[in-house]
Coordinates of C-alpha atoms in Angstrom, one line a residue:
M98 CA 137.5 92.8 128.5
D99 CA 136.1 89.8 126.7
P100 CA 132.5 90.3 127.9
T101 CA 131.3 86.6 126.8
A102 CA 134.1 84.8 128.6
S103 CA 133.3 82.7 131.9
E104 CA 133.6 83.8 135.2
T105 CA 133.0 81.8 138.3
F106 CA 131.5 83.9 141.2
E107 CA 132.5 82.3 145.0
P108 CA 130.3 84.4 147.2
S109 CA 132.5 84.3 150.4
G110 CA 128.7 82.9 151.8
P111 CA 124.7 82.9 150.9
D112 CA 123.7 86.3 152.2
R113 CA 121.0 88.0 150.5
R114 CA 122.7 90.9 149.2
T115 CA 125.4 88.2 147.6
L116 CA 123.0 86.2 145.8
L117 CA 121.0 88.9 144.3
R118 CA 124.7 90.5 142.9
Y119 CA 125.4 86.7 141.7
G120 CA 122.4 84.7 141.5
T121 CA 121.9 81.4 142.8
L122 CA 123.8 79.8 139.8
A123 CA 127.5 79.2 139.8
G124 CA 129.7 80.0 136.5
L125 CA 127.5 83.0 135.8
G126 CA 129.8 85.2 133.2
A127 CA 129.2 88.3 132.3
L128 CA 127.4 86.9 128.9
V129 CA 124.9 84.7 129.8
T130 CA 123.9 83.0 126.5
A131 CA 120.6 82.0 126.3
A132 CA 119.6 79.3 124.4
P133 CA 118.0 80.4 121.1
F134 CA 114.7 80.2 122.4
F135 CA 112.6 80.1 125.3
K136 CA 111.5 76.9 127.1
S137 CA 108.6 76.8 129.5
D138 CA 108.7 75.4 132.8
G139 CA 107.1 72.4 134.3
A140 CA 106.8 69.3 132.9
A141 CA 106.1 69.0 129.5
A142 CA 102.0 68.5 128.8
A143 CA 99.8 68.6 125.3
T144 CA 98.5 72.6 124.6
A145 CA 96.3 74.2 122.5
G146 CA 97.2 77.0 119.5
G147 CA 99.7 77.1 116.8
P148 CA 100.7 78.7 113.3
E149 CA 98.1 80.7 112.4
T150 CA 98.0 82.3 108.5
S151 CA 98.6 86.0 108.6
A152 CA 97.5 88.5 105.7
P153 CA 98.7 86.8 102.1
E154 CA 100.5 89.8 101.4
L155 CA 102.9 89.3 104.5
K156 CA 103.8 85.6 103.5
L157 CA 104.8 84.4 107.2
T158 CA 103.4 82.3 109.1
K159 CA 101.8 83.9 112.7
F160 CA 103.4 81.8 115.9
R161 CA 105.3 79.5 114.1
D162 CA 108.6 80.5 116.3
P163 CA 109.0 80.4 120.1
L164 CA 109.4 84.0 122.2
R165 CA 113.5 84.4 122.1
I166 CA 114.7 85.7 125.8
P167 CA 117.9 87.8 125.3
P168 CA 121.1 86.8 126.4
V169 CA 122.4 88.1 130.0
M170 CA 125.1 90.4 131.1
R171 CA 126.1 91.0 134.0
P172 CA 128.9 93.6 135.2
R173 CA 132.0 92.2 137.2
D174 CA 132.7 93.6 140.6
R175 CA 135.4 95.5 141.0
G176 CA 135.7 96.5 144.1
N177 CA 133.7 99.7 144.9
H178 CA 131.6 99.6 141.5
D179 CA 130.5 97.5 138.8
E180 CA 132.0 97.1 135.2
L181 CA 130.9 96.0 131.5
T182 CA 131.8 96.2 127.9
V183 CA 129.0 96.1 126.0
R184 CA 130.4 95.9 121.4
M185 CA 128.0 97.6 119.2
R186 CA 128.2 94.7 116.2
T187 CA 127.2 94.2 112.5
A188 CA 125.5 91.0 112.5
D189 CA 122.6 89.0 110.7
V190 CA 119.9 87.8 112.6
T191 CA 117.3 85.7 112.6
V192 CA 113.6 87.3 112.5
H193 CA 111.0 84.5 111.6
S194 CA 112.5 80.7 110.2
Q195 CA 110.4 81.6 107.2
M196 CA 112.6 84.6 105.9
P197 CA 116.2 84.7 105.6
P198 CA 118.6 86.3 108.5
V199 CA 117.9 90.4 108.6
R200 CA 121.4 92.2 108.7
M201 CA 121.5 95.1 111.4
W202 CA 123.6 96.9 113.5
T203 CA 123.2 95.7 117.2
Y204 CA 124.7 95.5 120.6
E205 CA 126.9 91.6 121.0
G206 CA 125.6 90.8 117.8
V207 CA 121.8 89.9 118.5
Y208 CA 118.5 91.9 118.6
P209 CA 117.6 93.1 121.1
G210 CA 120.3 93.7 122.8
P211 CA 121.6 91.6 125.9
T212 CA 119.6 91.9 128.9
I213 CA 121.8 94.1 131.4
K214 CA 120.8 92.3 134.9
T215 CA 122.6 94.8 138.1
V216 CA 121.9 95.6 141.4
S217 CA 120.3 98.7 142.7
G218 CA 123.2 100.5 144.6
R219 CA 126.3 99.2 143.3
P220 CA 127.4 102.2 141.2
L221 CA 128.2 100.9 137.1
R222 CA 130.6 101.6 134.9
V223 CA 129.8 100.3 131.0
V224 CA 132.5 100.9 127.8
W225 CA 130.5 101.3 124.9
E226 CA 132.5 99.2 122.4
N227 CA 132.2 100.3 118.7
Q228 CA 132.9 97.5 116.4
L229 CA 130.1 98.1 113.6
T230 CA 131.1 97.6 109.8
G231 CA 129.8 99.1 106.6
S232 CA 126.7 101.9 106.2
I233 CA 124.0 101.6 108.0
P234 CA 121.7 98.3 107.0
V235 CA 118.6 100.1 106.5
R236 CA 116.8 101.1 102.7
A237 CA 114.6 104.3 104.1
V238 CA 111.8 105.2 100.8
D239 CA 108.7 107.2 101.0
F240 CA 105.8 107.5 98.9
S241 CA 103.5 110.3 98.2
S242 CA 99.8 110.6 98.5
P243 CA 99.5 114.1 96.8
T244 CA 94.8 114.2 97.3
G245 CA 95.1 112.7 101.4
R246 CA 95.4 110.1 103.6
S247 CA 95.7 106.0 101.6
P248 CA 93.3 104.0 102.5
D249 CA 95.3 101.6 101.8
P250 CA 98.9 103.2 102.5
L251 CA 102.0 100.9 101.0
T252 CA 103.4 101.3 104.7
N253 CA 100.9 97.7 105.8
Y254 CA 102.7 96.1 103.1
P255 CA 107.0 94.8 102.3
G256 CA 108.7 96.1 99.5
T257 CA 109.4 99.1 98.2
A258 CA 107.7 99.0 94.9
G259 CA 105.7 102.9 93.9
T260 CA 108.2 104.7 96.9
Q261 CA 111.1 106.6 96.5
V262 CA 114.5 106.4 97.6
V263 CA 115.0 108.7 100.7
P264 CA 118.7 110.9 99.6
G265 CA 121.6 110.5 102.2
V266 CA 120.7 107.7 104.8
S267 CA 121.9 105.0 102.3
D268 CA 125.8 105.7 103.1
L269 CA 125.0 107.3 106.8
A270 CA 128.5 105.6 108.6
P271 CA 128.4 103.7 111.7
W272 CA 128.6 106.9 114.2
A273 CA 126.9 106.1 117.9
A274 CA 126.0 107.5 120.9
V275 CA 124.7 105.5 123.3
H276 CA 121.7 106.4 126.1
L277 CA 120.3 104.3 129.2
H278 CA 117.2 105.6 129.2
G279 CA 115.8 106.0 132.3
M280 CA 119.2 106.0 134.2
L281 CA 119.5 108.8 136.7
T282 CA 123.3 110.0 135.1
G283 CA 124.7 113.1 135.0
G284 CA 124.7 115.1 132.1
G285 CA 128.0 113.9 130.9
N286 CA 127.0 109.6 131.0
D287 CA 123.9 110.3 129.6
G288 CA 124.5 109.4 126.3
W289 CA 124.7 113.0 124.6
M290 CA 123.3 112.7 120.9
E291 CA 126.4 114.8 119.4
N292 CA 129.2 113.3 121.7
L293 CA 129.8 110.6 118.6
I294 CA 132.1 107.6 118.7
G295 CA 133.0 106.2 115.7
P296 CA 134.4 102.0 114.8
G297 CA 136.8 101.8 116.7
D298 CA 136.0 104.1 119.1
V299 CA 134.6 103.6 123.1
Q300 CA 131.8 105.6 125.1
L301 CA 132.6 105.7 128.6
S302 CA 129.8 106.2 130.9
A303 CA 129.1 105.9 134.1
Y304 CA 125.8 105.2 136.3
P305 CA 124.8 105.7 139.8
N306 CA 122.4 102.8 139.6
D307 CA 121.0 104.3 142.5
Q308 CA 117.4 104.5 142.1
A309 CA 114.5 101.7 142.3
A310 CA 114.3 98.3 140.7
T311 CA 113.1 98.9 137.8
T312 CA 112.8 98.0 134.0
L313 CA 115.3 100.8 132.1
W314 CA 116.5 100.4 128.2
Y315 CA 119.6 101.3 126.1
H316 CA 119.1 103.0 122.7
D317 CA 121.0 104.8 120.1
H318 CA 120.8 108.7 120.3
T319 CA 122.7 110.1 117.6
H320 CA 121.1 113.4 116.9
H321 CA 119.5 113.5 113.4
V322 CA 119.7 109.9 112.3
S323 CA 118.1 107.9 115.5
R324 CA 115.1 106.9 113.8
F325 CA 117.4 104.8 111.5
S326 CA 120.2 103.8 113.5
V327 CA 117.3 102.0 116.1
Y328 CA 115.6 100.5 113.6
A329 CA 118.6 99.4 112.5
G330 CA 118.5 97.1 115.8
L331 CA 120.4 99.1 118.1
A332 CA 118.5 98.6 121.0
G333 CA 118.4 96.2 124.5
M334 CA 117.2 96.5 127.9
F335 CA 118.2 96.4 131.5
L336 CA 117.2 95.6 134.0
S337 CA 118.1 96.2 138.0
R338 CA 116.9 94.3 141.1
N339 CA 116.8 95.3 145.0
E340 CA 115.9 94.0 148.7
E341 CA 112.5 95.1 148.4
E342 CA 111.6 93.9 144.9
E343 CA 112.6 90.1 146.4
A344 CA 111.0 90.3 149.6
L345 CA 107.7 90.2 147.3
G346 CA 108.7 86.6 146.0
L347 CA 107.2 87.4 142.2
P348 CA 107.4 84.7 139.7
E349 CA 111.2 84.6 138.9
G350 CA 113.7 82.8 136.4
A351 CA 111.1 80.8 133.6
R352 CA 108.4 83.0 135.1
D353 CA 109.9 86.4 134.5
V354 CA 110.3 87.5 130.7
P355 CA 110.9 90.3 129.6
L356 CA 108.7 91.6 126.0
F357 CA 110.6 93.8 124.0
L358 CA 108.1 94.9 121.2
S359 CA 109.2 97.0 118.1
D360 CA 107.7 97.3 114.7
R361 CA 109.9 96.6 111.1
N362 CA 109.3 96.6 107.4
F363 CA 111.8 94.5 104.9
D364 CA 111.9 94.3 101.2
V365 CA 111.5 91.9 98.8
D366 CA 113.6 90.2 95.7
E367 CA 112.9 90.0 92.5
S368 CA 110.5 86.7 93.3
G369 CA 108.5 88.8 95.6
A370 CA 109.8 86.8 98.7
L371 CA 110.9 88.1 101.3
A372 CA 114.7 89.6 101.7
G373 CA 116.6 89.8 104.8
R374 CA 116.6 93.6 104.5
L375 CA 115.1 96.5 106.5
V376 CA 113.0 99.0 105.2
H377 CA 111.5 102.3 106.4
K378 CA 108.7 103.3 104.6
V379 CA 107.0 106.9 105.4
E380 CA 104.0 108.2 103.6
M381 CA 103.9 111.8 102.3
I382 CA 100.4 113.2 102.2
G383 CA 99.2 116.6 100.4
P384 CA 101.6 118.6 98.0
Q385 CA 103.2 119.9 101.5
R386 CA 104.2 116.3 101.8
L387 CA 103.7 116.2 105.4
M388 CA 105.2 113.3 106.7
R389 CA 102.5 110.9 108.8
T390 CA 103.8 108.8 111.5
H391 CA 106.0 105.7 111.3
S392 CA 104.2 101.9 111.3
A393 CA 105.2 98.9 110.0
P394 CA 103.8 96.2 109.6
Y395 CA 105.7 93.1 111.4
T396 CA 105.9 93.1 114.9
L397 CA 108.3 91.6 116.6
V398 CA 108.9 90.5 120.2
N399 CA 112.4 90.2 121.2
G400 CA 113.5 90.4 118.0
V401 CA 111.2 87.5 116.8
V402 CA 108.2 87.9 114.5
W403 CA 105.0 86.9 116.0
P404 CA 106.1 84.5 118.2
Y405 CA 104.6 82.1 120.5
L406 CA 105.2 81.1 124.0
E407 CA 104.3 78.1 126.2
V408 CA 103.1 78.9 129.5
A409 CA 102.2 76.9 132.8
P410 CA 98.8 77.5 134.2
R411 CA 100.2 80.1 136.7
W412 CA 101.1 83.4 137.6
Y413 CA 104.0 85.1 135.3
R414 CA 105.6 88.3 135.0
F415 CA 105.9 90.5 132.1
R416 CA 108.4 93.6 131.9
I417 CA 107.4 95.2 128.5
V418 CA 109.2 97.8 126.7
N419 CA 107.8 100.4 123.8
G420 CA 111.4 99.9 121.6
A421 CA 109.5 101.2 118.4
N422 CA 110.1 104.2 116.5
S423 CA 106.7 106.1 116.5
R424 CA 103.7 103.0 117.4
M425 CA 101.5 103.2 120.6
Y426 CA 100.8 99.3 121.4
R427 CA 97.0 99.5 122.4
L428 CA 97.5 96.0 124.2
M429 CA 94.5 93.9 125.5
L430 CA 95.0 89.5 126.3
L431 CA 92.4 87.8 123.8
A432 CA 90.9 84.4 124.7
D433 CA 88.8 82.8 122.2
G434 CA 88.9 86.7 120.9
Q435 CA 87.0 87.9 123.4
P436 CA 88.7 90.4 125.8
V437 CA 89.8 89.4 129.3
P438 CA 89.3 92.0 131.1
G439 CA 91.7 92.6 134.2
A440 CA 94.1 90.0 133.5
L441 CA 96.8 92.1 133.1
R442 CA 97.9 93.9 136.7
V443 CA 100.3 96.1 136.7
I444 CA 103.1 96.4 139.3
G445 CA 105.4 98.6 137.7
T446 CA 105.9 101.6 135.7
D447 CA 108.9 103.2 133.8
Q448 CA 110.8 103.8 137.6
G449 CA 109.6 101.0 139.2
L450 CA 107.0 99.4 141.5
V451 CA 103.8 101.1 142.4
G452 CA 102.2 101.0 145.7
K453 CA 99.8 98.0 145.0
P454 CA 98.3 96.3 141.8
V455 CA 96.2 97.8 139.4
A456 CA 93.7 95.9 137.1
V457 CA 94.1 97.3 133.5
E458 CA 90.5 97.2 132.3
G459 CA 90.4 98.2 129.0
A460 CA 93.7 98.6 126.8
L461 CA 96.9 98.9 127.8
N462 CA 98.5 102.0 125.8
L463 CA 102.0 102.2 125.6
S464 CA 103.8 104.9 123.7
P465 CA 107.2 104.5 122.5
G466 CA 109.9 104.4 125.4
E467 CA 107.5 103.3 128.0
R468 CA 107.9 100.5 130.0
V469 CA 105.4 98.6 132.1
D470 CA 105.8 95.8 134.9
V471 CA 102.6 93.5 134.9
L472 CA 101.6 90.6 135.8
V473 CA 99.0 87.7 134.4
D474 CA 97.5 84.4 135.8
F475 CA 97.1 81.9 133.3
S476 CA 95.6 79.4 135.8
A477 CA 92.0 79.5 134.3
F478 CA 93.0 78.7 130.9
R479 CA 94.4 75.4 131.3
G480 CA 95.1 74.0 128.0
R481 CA 93.5 76.6 126.1
A482 CA 95.6 79.5 123.5
L483 CA 95.3 83.8 124.6
K484 CA 96.3 86.1 122.2
L485 CA 98.1 89.5 123.1
V486 CA 96.8 92.1 120.2
N487 CA 97.5 95.9 119.0
T488 CA 94.3 97.5 118.8
L489 CA 92.5 100.9 117.8
E490 CA 90.0 103.1 119.8
G491 CA 86.7 102.1 118.1
I492 CA 87.3 99.0 115.9
T493 CA 86.6 95.3 117.8
P494 CA 89.9 94.0 119.4
G495 CA 91.7 92.0 117.0
T496 CA 90.6 92.8 114.0
S497 CA 92.7 94.6 110.9
N498 CA 92.4 98.3 110.4
K499 CA 94.3 99.5 106.9
L500 CA 94.1 103.2 106.9
N501 CA 95.3 103.5 110.8
D502 CA 98.6 100.7 109.8
L503 CA 96.6 97.6 111.7
L504 CA 96.8 95.0 108.9
E505 CA 98.0 92.4 111.1
P506 CA 97.0 93.2 115.1
D507 CA 98.3 89.9 116.4
V508 CA 101.2 90.7 118.3
M509 CA 102.4 86.8 120.2
Q510 CA 100.5 83.9 121.4
F511 CA 100.3 82.5 124.8
R512 CA 100.0 78.8 124.6
V513 CA 99.2 77.6 128.1
T514 CA 99.8 74.0 129.2
D515 CA 97.1 71.6 130.3
Q516 CA 98.7 70.7 133.4
R517 CA 97.7 71.0 137.3
P518 CA 97.4 74.6 138.0
S519 CA 100.0 76.0 140.3
N520 CA 98.8 77.5 144.0
G521 CA 102.3 78.8 145.0
F522 CA 102.0 82.8 144.5
V523 CA 99.6 84.9 145.6
L524 CA 99.5 88.7 144.0
P525 CA 100.8 91.0 146.7
Q526 CA 98.1 93.8 148.6
A527 CA 101.0 95.8 148.8
L528 CA 103.9 96.5 146.4
S529 CA 106.7 98.8 146.9
P530 CA 106.5 100.5 150.8
T531 CA 108.9 103.4 149.8
F532 CA 106.9 104.3 146.6
K533 CA 104.2 107.3 147.5
R534 CA 102.1 108.6 145.4
L535 CA 101.9 112.6 144.8
T536 CA 99.1 115.0 144.7
H537 CA 98.9 118.3 144.1
D538 CA 98.7 119.3 147.7
D539 CA 101.6 117.4 148.7
L540 CA 103.4 120.2 146.3
P541 CA 104.8 123.5 147.9
H542 CA 102.4 126.0 145.7
D543 CA 105.9 128.1 145.1
L544 CA 106.8 125.3 142.3
A545 CA 108.3 126.9 138.9
Q546 CA 106.2 126.3 136.3
R547 CA 106.9 125.0 132.7
W548 CA 104.5 124.8 129.4
V549 CA 105.4 123.0 126.6
V550 CA 102.9 122.7 123.4
V551 CA 103.1 120.9 120.9
V552 CA 101.7 122.1 117.7
G553 CA 101.0 120.7 114.2
P554 CA 103.3 121.4 111.0
G555 CA 104.0 124.6 110.9
S556 CA 105.8 126.4 107.4
T557 CA 108.4 123.3 107.8
N558 CA 105.6 121.1 107.3
I559 CA 106.8 119.3 110.2
P560 CA 105.5 119.3 114.2
E561 CA 106.4 121.3 116.2
L562 CA 107.3 121.7 120.6
W563 CA 107.2 124.9 121.6
E564 CA 108.9 126.3 125.1
M565 CA 106.3 128.7 126.3
E566 CA 106.8 131.7 129.2
E567 CA 103.6 133.1 130.9
V568 CA 103.4 137.2 130.2
D569 CA 101.2 140.0 130.4
A570 CA 98.0 140.0 127.9
A571 CA 98.2 143.8 127.8
G572 CA 99.2 145.3 124.1
I573 CA 99.0 141.9 122.3
T574 CA 97.1 141.3 119.3
F575 CA 95.0 137.7 119.0
P576 CA 95.8 135.8 117.0
S577 CA 99.2 136.8 116.4
A578 CA 102.4 133.9 116.0
G579 CA 103.7 132.0 119.6
I580 CA 101.1 133.4 122.0
V581 CA 98.6 131.3 123.6
Q582 CA 96.2 131.7 125.9
V583 CA 94.6 129.1 128.0
Q584 CA 91.2 129.0 130.2
D585 CA 91.6 126.3 132.7
A586 CA 88.4 124.3 134.6
E587 CA 88.1 127.3 137.6
G588 CA 88.0 129.8 134.4
T589 CA 91.3 131.7 134.5
V590 CA 93.3 132.8 131.4
R591 CA 96.4 132.6 131.4
T592 CA 98.6 134.1 127.9
L593 CA 101.8 132.1 127.0
R594 CA 104.7 133.6 124.6
R595 CA 106.9 131.0 122.7
T596 CA 110.4 131.4 124.0
A597 CA 112.1 128.5 121.8
M598 CA 111.7 125.9 119.2
A599 CA 114.3 124.7 117.2
Y600 CA 116.9 122.8 118.8
D601 CA 119.6 125.6 118.7
D602 CA 117.4 128.4 119.9
G603 CA 118.2 130.2 123.3
K604 CA 116.7 130.3 126.3
T605 CA 116.6 127.2 127.7
F606 CA 115.0 125.8 130.7
T607 CA 117.8 125.4 133.3
A608 CA 116.5 124.0 136.5
A609 CA 117.9 123.4 140.2
H610 CA 119.7 120.4 141.1
G611 CA 117.6 118.2 143.5
S612 CA 114.7 120.9 142.7
V613 CA 111.0 120.2 141.8
E614 CA 109.0 121.4 139.0
I615 CA 105.4 121.3 137.5
W616 CA 106.1 121.0 134.1
R617 CA 102.0 121.1 131.7
Y618 CA 102.1 119.6 128.6
L619 CA 99.4 120.8 125.7
N620 CA 99.2 119.1 122.9
L621 CA 96.9 121.3 120.0
A622 CA 98.3 118.3 117.6
A623 CA 95.7 115.8 116.6
S624 CA 98.5 113.4 116.7
P625 CA 99.3 112.0 120.2
H626 CA 103.4 112.9 121.3
P627 CA 105.1 110.8 124.1
M628 CA 107.6 113.2 126.0
H629 CA 110.7 112.2 127.9
I630 CA 112.5 114.1 130.4
H631 CA 116.5 112.9 130.5
L632 CA 118.4 114.1 134.1
A633 CA 114.7 113.4 135.6
H634 CA 112.4 111.4 136.6
F635 CA 108.1 112.4 137.6
Q636 CA 104.5 111.4 138.6
V637 CA 101.9 112.5 136.4
L638 CA 99.5 114.5 138.4
S639 CA 96.4 115.2 135.7
R640 CA 95.4 114.8 132.2
E641 CA 92.4 117.1 130.9
S642 CA 91.0 117.6 127.3
Y643 CA 91.0 120.7 126.1
D644 CA 89.0 122.8 123.2
I645 CA 91.1 123.9 120.9
T646 CA 89.4 125.0 118.1
G647 CA 90.5 128.6 119.2
F648 CA 93.9 127.7 117.9
H649 CA 94.6 129.7 114.4
R650 CA 96.9 127.2 112.4
V651 CA 97.7 129.2 109.9
T652 CA 98.7 132.5 112.1
R653 CA 100.4 129.7 114.4
G654 CA 98.4 131.2 117.8
S655 CA 95.2 131.0 119.8
S656 CA 92.1 133.4 118.4
K657 CA 90.3 132.5 121.7
P658 CA 91.6 130.6 124.8
I659 CA 92.2 126.9 124.6
A660 CA 89.2 126.0 127.5
F661 CA 89.2 123.4 129.1
K662 CA 86.1 120.5 128.4
A663 CA 86.6 118.1 131.6
A664 CA 89.0 115.6 132.9
G665 CA 90.6 112.8 131.9
V666 CA 91.7 109.4 134.4
L667 CA 94.9 109.0 133.7
E668 CA 95.9 104.4 133.2
A669 CA 97.5 102.2 135.6
H670 CA 100.6 102.6 134.2
E671 CA 100.4 106.3 134.4
L672 CA 100.4 106.2 137.9
G673 CA 104.1 105.3 139.2
E674 CA 107.3 106.8 138.7
K675 CA 107.7 107.7 135.0
D676 CA 109.7 109.3 132.1
V677 CA 107.6 109.3 129.2
I678 CA 104.7 110.4 129.0
R679 CA 101.8 110.2 126.4
V680 CA 100.5 113.9 126.0
G681 CA 97.4 113.3 123.4
T682 CA 94.5 110.2 122.8
A683 CA 95.6 107.1 122.3
G684 CA 94.4 105.0 119.8
Q685 CA 93.2 106.2 116.4
I686 CA 94.3 109.1 115.2
T687 CA 91.5 111.5 114.4
P688 CA 92.4 114.3 111.4
N689 CA 91.2 117.7 112.2
A690 CA 90.4 116.8 116.3
T691 CA 88.7 119.6 118.1
L692 CA 89.7 117.9 121.4
G693 CA 93.2 118.6 122.9
E694 CA 95.0 117.3 125.9
L695 CA 96.5 118.8 128.7
V696 CA 99.2 116.7 130.9
T697 CA 101.0 117.9 134.3
V698 CA 103.3 116.2 136.0
A699 CA 105.8 117.1 138.7
V700 CA 109.2 116.8 137.6
R701 CA 112.2 115.6 140.3
F702 CA 115.9 117.0 139.1
P703 CA 118.5 114.6 141.3
V704 CA 121.6 114.7 139.0
V705 CA 123.8 117.2 136.9
G706 CA 124.4 118.5 133.5
R707 CA 122.8 119.3 130.2
G708 CA 120.5 116.8 129.0
V709 CA 117.6 117.2 126.4
H710 CA 113.8 116.7 126.6
H711 CA 111.6 115.5 123.6
C712 CA 108.9 113.5 121.9
H713 CA 110.4 110.2 121.6
M714 CA 108.8 109.4 118.1
L715 CA 112.1 109.0 116.5
E716 CA 111.2 110.7 113.4
H717 CA 110.0 113.8 115.6
E718 CA 113.2 113.3 118.0
Q719 CA 115.5 115.5 115.3
H720 CA 113.1 118.4 115.6
M721 CA 110.5 117.8 118.4
V722 CA 113.5 118.7 121.0
R723 CA 114.8 121.3 123.1
P724 CA 118.0 121.3 125.2
L725 CA 117.9 120.6 129.6
V726 CA 120.0 122.0 131.8
V727 CA 120.2 121.0 135.3
S728 CA 122.8 122.9 137.5
P729 CA 123.5 123.2 141.3
G730 CA 120.6 125.9 143.2
A731 CA 123.9 127.7 143.9
H732 CA 125.0 128.1 140.7
V733 CA 121.2 128.8 139.3
Q734 CA 121.0 131.8 142.2
A735 CA 124.4 132.9 141.7
A736 CA 123.4 133.3 137.7
A737 CA 120.0 135.1 138.4
Q738 CA 121.9 137.6 141.2
M739 CA 124.5 138.3 138.6
H740 CA 122.4 138.8 135.9
A741 CA 120.2 141.4 138.0
G742 CA 122.9 143.2 138.9
G743 CA 124.4 143.8 135.9
H744 CA 127.4 141.8 136.5
H745 CA 129.4 139.8 133.9

């Protein structure tokens, strides 16, 4: 099927369900091509703001180009299900008007890919068609800092001077595996990372699409090399709607704006001018060559470097996705250089609407893979310009920090038109009557307990993800490799033993279909990690800080218990249904930190099959990943009985 062909829908009557499915405009095709750049609603009016210079080394003007809205794809009705074809194509993409187009691997020739819009409750079948050509359009390089972290690393700047080529990347062929991140679908349709399709082949995926109205995203999930394939451009957004959401009368049309955040670096030519080539650049520290978390100096919003958006003095809805490889965005809205407390009001998280709007008083911390749905009221800023910035803990919002790869903190500019504000929207006091915030008291006390421990680089010089089981401490010598003791807030000490670490280790976590489990993520490393679970969704129950001085980094075990320090506070975007959670302090990474973090989540397993759970920092994904199996409950019980009875 040709996804760009026009198709006119002619509903039999103007019922609400039909309008939800097909939109209110006649002539919607499978691919609705948006104008090249976003146009504001309302009458033309004077606005403040304008282009600004960036750091001289970055060579581009900020806020020169308007925000681009990705085209929309809507599936076709096939009776009892909807259907869509999405093509992967190699394309040259304009990311800034002052530099040449950038060669990328894309969905449908655009970056990010088209926004797929569906209606919750309509099963969806997608044909993901691989039409990619050539080897991967990414130049991967690294550089060494033998004496420790550079105070001003080369990752702050474009080009490859002072670096060396990472072998084996430039020849990567266009194999692909598409994961619709956050879709609750069985393992056979989840985009298993080793079930690859080459050029000319297709991935056929059937999605139940019966979850809450929400913002998901799709991206490549090719095992071992997803950090390069997603960086090459294979990512896009997926929105589902339902009648509950429609009844709220939220801002729509031009005031319902997707914001897909990512960071990139680019090569330079012989003259030093920016060239249209992607550069993936990382710093390797010390004689062990430990890889620092990837960060790039250019922030892209919807594929445009530091764009601007003209808005009316009204309420707007922004669906924000952190699609960066590893960068955590700590977002603030500034007016005249000062933060605007409560400007961002969270109405939804990874998996749908929350019960009521929650104002963000400080920064909105969004780690890779997380999504957030926010409302912003621009009516108080008529004729003014505001900035959305990325910042770090301990620095003045809007200022740079070279040590932590924040040479240019600006994300985008909002230009508020000088016209009379509209009072047509009132912020709802209640959002989703079907959402229920879980507490410990809502959960049975006999739930299965899982422990996942994140530790810093070991003998292989990479961070590690340990699956653990609780054991008796009798006869164990401390410290011992893979043994960690944890003392909770009540003083109870648990002894945990590592059961698996590498991807192909045995003893996979197996959950029963329809069950709920408690997972405890303990971070013993200095760096935060965003943890993602396939085939499931969860609510975050608590965030607590722990003293991790008892962990012996050489022996790889605890010499004294990892001890509870204090209860933490969940952030506004952590109060709803989720599939990614940051474990570790957001903001500035502190080397040799003595505080770790324990995050407890209640996980539901509504689908069956083989999936994975992993860190969503893509530079960690190939080694901080473990299989996960969800089986029918009777199968799990039968397996346990046969094992206990010695049957084979």
